[in-house]
Coordinates of C-alpha atoms in Angstrom, one line a residue:
A1 CA -78.7 -42.4 -4.9
D2 CA -79.0 -43.7 -8.2
A3 CA -77.4 -41.4 -10.7
I4 CA -80.0 -39.9 -13.6
S5 CA -78.7 -39.8 -16.6
V6 CA -80.5 -37.3 -18.9
D7 CA -80.4 -37.1 -22.8
V8 CA -79.7 -33.2 -23.4
S9 CA -80.7 -33.7 -27.0
D10 CA -84.9 -34.5 -26.1
F11 CA -84.3 -30.3 -25.5
M12 CA -81.4 -28.2 -26.5
T13 CA -80.6 -28.3 -30.4
N14 CA -77.0 -27.3 -31.9
G15 CA -75.3 -28.6 -28.8
S16 CA -71.3 -28.0 -28.9
N17 CA -68.2 -27.2 -26.8
N18 CA -68.7 -23.9 -24.9
R19 CA -71.6 -22.1 -26.7
V20 CA -74.0 -19.9 -24.5
L21 CA -77.4 -21.9 -24.3
T22 CA -80.3 -19.2 -24.9
A23 CA -84.6 -20.2 -24.4
T24 CA -86.5 -20.6 -27.7
G25 CA -89.7 -21.5 -26.2
T26 CA -90.9 -23.2 -22.6
D27 CA -89.4 -26.1 -22.9
A28 CA -86.0 -25.8 -25.4
I29 CA -82.9 -25.1 -25.5
N30 CA -80.3 -23.6 -28.2
A31 CA -77.0 -24.0 -28.1
E32 CA -75.6 -20.2 -30.2
A33 CA -72.8 -21.2 -32.6
N34 CA -71.9 -17.8 -32.6
L35 CA -72.1 -17.0 -28.6
I36 CA -69.3 -18.6 -26.8
F37 CA -67.7 -18.3 -23.3
D38 CA -64.4 -20.4 -22.9
G39 CA -64.3 -20.1 -19.4
T40 CA -62.0 -16.0 -20.2
N41 CA -63.0 -14.6 -23.3
L42 CA -66.8 -14.1 -24.4
L43 CA -66.7 -14.7 -28.6
M44 CA -69.5 -13.5 -31.1
G45 CA -69.0 -14.3 -34.5
L46 CA -65.6 -16.7 -33.6
T47 CA -65.2 -20.0 -32.9
S48 CA -62.5 -20.1 -30.4
A49 CA -60.2 -16.5 -28.7
V50 CA -57.9 -14.2 -31.1
T51 CA -54.8 -14.8 -28.8
D52 CA -52.4 -12.4 -28.1
D53 CA -52.7 -11.3 -31.9
I54 CA -55.7 -7.8 -31.6
G55 CA -53.0 -5.0 -30.4
H56 CA -51.1 -7.1 -29.1
V57 CA -53.4 -7.7 -26.2
T58 CA -56.0 -10.9 -25.9
P59 CA -59.4 -9.1 -25.5
K60 CA -61.4 -10.8 -22.8
I61 CA -64.6 -9.6 -25.5
Q62 CA -64.5 -10.7 -28.9
V63 CA -66.5 -9.7 -31.7
E64 CA -66.2 -9.9 -35.8
G65 CA -68.3 -10.5 -38.8
T66 CA -67.8 -10.1 -42.1
D67 CA -70.4 -7.0 -43.2
K68 CA -71.2 -3.6 -41.7
N69 CA -73.0 -5.4 -38.4
S70 CA -70.0 -5.9 -37.0
A71 CA -70.4 -3.4 -34.7
I72 CA -71.3 -2.7 -30.6
S73 CA -73.7 0.2 -30.2
I74 CA -74.8 1.8 -26.8
I75 CA -77.5 3.7 -26.9
R76 CA -79.5 5.9 -24.1
N77 CA -83.4 6.1 -24.2
S78 CA -84.2 8.5 -21.5
N79 CA -85.9 12.1 -21.7
D80 CA -82.7 14.7 -20.4
V81 CA -79.6 15.7 -21.7
N82 CA -77.5 12.4 -20.1
P83 CA -75.9 10.5 -22.9
S84 CA -74.5 7.0 -23.2
Y85 CA -71.5 6.2 -21.8
L86 CA -68.5 4.1 -22.5
M87 CA -66.2 3.5 -19.2
L88 CA -62.5 2.6 -19.2
G89 CA -60.2 2.8 -16.0
K90 CA -57.4 1.6 -14.0
T91 CA -56.3 0.8 -11.0
R92 CA -52.9 -0.3 -9.5
G93 CA -55.0 -2.4 -7.4
T94 CA -53.7 -6.6 -8.2
S95 CA -57.2 -7.8 -7.0
V96 CA -60.9 -7.5 -9.5
G97 CA -62.9 -4.6 -7.0
S98 CA -59.8 -2.9 -6.4
D99 CA -59.6 1.2 -5.5
T100 CA -55.3 1.4 -4.9
I101 CA -55.0 5.0 -6.2
V102 CA -52.8 5.6 -9.2
Q103 CA -50.0 7.4 -10.1
D104 CA -48.6 10.6 -12.4
G105 CA -48.4 9.4 -15.8
D106 CA -50.3 6.4 -15.8
T107 CA -52.6 5.2 -18.6
L108 CA -55.7 5.3 -17.6
G109 CA -57.5 3.7 -20.8
A110 CA -56.2 3.9 -24.7
V111 CA -58.2 3.7 -27.8
R112 CA -56.2 2.0 -30.7
F113 CA -56.6 1.2 -34.4
I114 CA -55.4 -1.9 -35.9
G115 CA -55.1 -3.4 -39.5
A116 CA -54.1 -6.7 -40.3
D117 CA -50.9 -6.0 -42.1
G118 CA -50.9 -9.6 -44.0
V119 CA -49.2 -11.3 -41.8
D120 CA -51.1 -10.8 -38.0
R121 CA -53.4 -8.0 -36.8
K122 CA -51.2 -6.3 -34.2
S123 CA -49.8 -3.1 -36.1
Y124 CA -52.0 -0.4 -35.3
G125 CA -52.8 3.2 -37.2
A126 CA -53.5 5.7 -34.6
E127 CA -54.1 5.6 -30.8
I128 CA -56.0 7.8 -28.4
T129 CA -55.0 7.4 -25.1
A130 CA -55.9 9.0 -21.4
E131 CA -53.4 9.4 -18.7
V132 CA -53.0 11.0 -15.1
D133 CA -51.3 14.6 -15.5
G134 CA -50.9 15.4 -11.9
T135 CA -50.5 14.0 -8.6
P136 CA -54.1 12.5 -8.0
G137 CA -56.3 12.2 -4.9
S138 CA -59.4 11.8 -3.2
D139 CA -62.0 13.5 -5.7
D140 CA -59.1 14.4 -7.5
M141 CA -57.9 13.0 -11.2
P142 CA -55.8 15.4 -13.3
G143 CA -55.7 14.2 -16.4
R144 CA -54.2 14.4 -20.2
L145 CA -55.3 13.2 -23.8
I146 CA -52.6 12.5 -26.2
F147 CA -53.3 11.7 -30.0
E148 CA -51.0 9.1 -32.1
T149 CA -50.4 8.2 -35.1
T150 CA -47.9 5.9 -37.5
S151 CA -45.5 7.0 -39.3
D152 CA -45.1 5.1 -43.3
G153 CA -43.2 1.8 -42.4
A154 CA -43.7 1.8 -38.8
S155 CA -46.1 -1.0 -36.8
T156 CA -46.7 1.3 -33.7
S157 CA -47.8 4.8 -33.4
T158 CA -46.1 8.5 -32.5
E159 CA -47.3 11.1 -30.2
R160 CA -48.2 14.3 -32.3
M161 CA -51.0 16.1 -30.2
R162 CA -51.6 16.1 -26.7
I163 CA -54.3 18.7 -24.1
D164 CA -52.4 18.7 -21.0
S165 CA -54.7 18.9 -17.5
S166 CA -54.2 23.2 -18.0
G167 CA -56.4 23.1 -20.9
N168 CA -53.2 23.4 -22.7
V169 CA -52.2 22.2 -26.4
G170 CA -49.1 21.4 -27.6
I171 CA -48.8 20.0 -30.8
G172 CA -44.8 18.5 -31.7
T173 CA -44.6 19.2 -27.8
T174 CA -45.1 17.0 -25.0
A175 CA -44.9 20.2 -22.3
P176 CA -47.2 23.2 -23.5
V177 CA -46.9 26.0 -21.8
N178 CA -49.8 28.2 -23.6
K179 CA -53.3 27.3 -24.7
L180 CA -51.8 26.4 -28.8
Q181 CA -47.8 26.2 -28.7
V182 CA -46.8 24.5 -32.0
A183 CA -43.4 22.8 -32.5
G184 CA -42.3 22.9 -36.5
D185 CA -43.7 25.6 -39.5
I186 CA -47.7 26.3 -39.5
S187 CA -49.3 27.3 -42.2
A188 CA -52.6 29.4 -43.1
S189 CA -54.7 29.7 -46.2
G190 CA -56.8 32.7 -43.4
D191 CA -56.2 35.7 -41.9
F192 CA -54.5 35.8 -38.5
L193 CA -56.5 36.9 -35.3
G194 CA -55.6 37.4 -32.4
K195 CA -56.2 39.7 -29.5
S196 CA -54.3 40.9 -26.2
T197 CA -55.3 41.3 -22.9
S198 CA -53.1 43.9 -22.2
T199 CA -54.1 47.5 -22.2
G200 CA -53.6 48.9 -25.6
S201 CA -52.0 45.8 -27.4
F202 CA -54.2 44.0 -29.9
G203 CA -51.9 41.1 -30.3
K204 CA -48.0 40.0 -30.2
I205 CA -46.0 37.4 -31.8
D206 CA -42.8 36.0 -30.0
A207 CA -40.5 34.4 -32.5
T208 CA -37.4 32.9 -31.3
E209 CA -36.1 33.1 -35.4
R210 CA -37.8 34.5 -38.0
I211 CA -41.1 35.5 -39.7
S212 CA -41.5 35.7 -43.0
I213 CA -44.4 36.9 -44.7
F214 CA -44.7 36.7 -48.5
S215 CA -48.1 38.6 -49.7
G216 CA -47.8 42.1 -48.1
L217 CA -48.9 43.5 -45.0
T218 CA -52.2 45.1 -44.1
I219 CA -52.4 47.4 -41.1
Q220 CA -55.7 49.1 -40.4
N221 CA -58.3 50.4 -38.1
E222 CA -56.0 52.9 -36.8
A223 CA -53.5 50.6 -35.7
A224 CA -49.3 50.5 -35.6
L225 CA -46.6 47.6 -36.0
S226 CA -43.8 47.5 -33.8
I227 CA -41.1 45.0 -34.2
Y228 CA -38.3 44.5 -31.4
S229 CA -35.5 42.9 -31.1
D230 CA -33.6 42.4 -27.7
N231 CA -36.3 44.0 -25.8
R232 CA -36.1 47.0 -27.8
K233 CA -37.9 48.5 -30.4
A234 CA -36.6 48.1 -34.0
I235 CA -39.7 49.0 -36.6
H236 CA -42.6 50.4 -36.4
I237 CA -44.9 51.5 -38.9
D238 CA -47.7 53.6 -38.0
H239 CA -51.6 52.4 -40.0
D240 CA -50.8 56.0 -41.8
D241 CA -47.5 54.6 -42.9
A242 CA -49.2 50.9 -44.6
D243 CA -50.3 50.6 -47.8
E244 CA -54.4 50.6 -47.7
P245 CA -55.8 47.5 -49.4
A246 CA -56.6 47.9 -52.9

């Protein structure tokens, strides 16, 4: 058969390599200068993919601009309580569509906050990751959230806080065993309030080193303060023995 030659300029404008085509009428097509697919990466606002320079990866979808509209939005309109979703996931498979099970410690997703350092965009100032926190199984995916920030003089982040699969929060520790466990000093400008589940006990503080009180101690509501050392009561102060607040 004879070859057919078509002059695309008759119905297409702005033609150039890899530009995505959009219809501008019933018989006209435009090659979008700001929307490019190079066979691997979808680019918006770029003419070529930025490779291995965005937080040490080459994103398959890249959006870049010069104003406040350099943004991505996901909005759901429905007359119910359900939200829109941003889903990050992982499998241990090696092909598209695989459901090979992940393992304890695998990172399921991460949000990385990067900044140009004058040379490239590989440095990041903070990161939030979700990891498997236990043995997964069918309809069973224990997880933990890890929050990291980058120290001055560094280019990668360090863990500062985590919430594990039991709901325990750790700051300065990777293995919290209580609802809140802090490794390091704590400062508070307000009141410290605690209530124990034990009968007749309002609250307790366990310390392996020392507790310092600099601004006085008030005991109210017929309460008492007991201080133990080596499981033996060393000091006991009744409400009547304590100074009333001015």
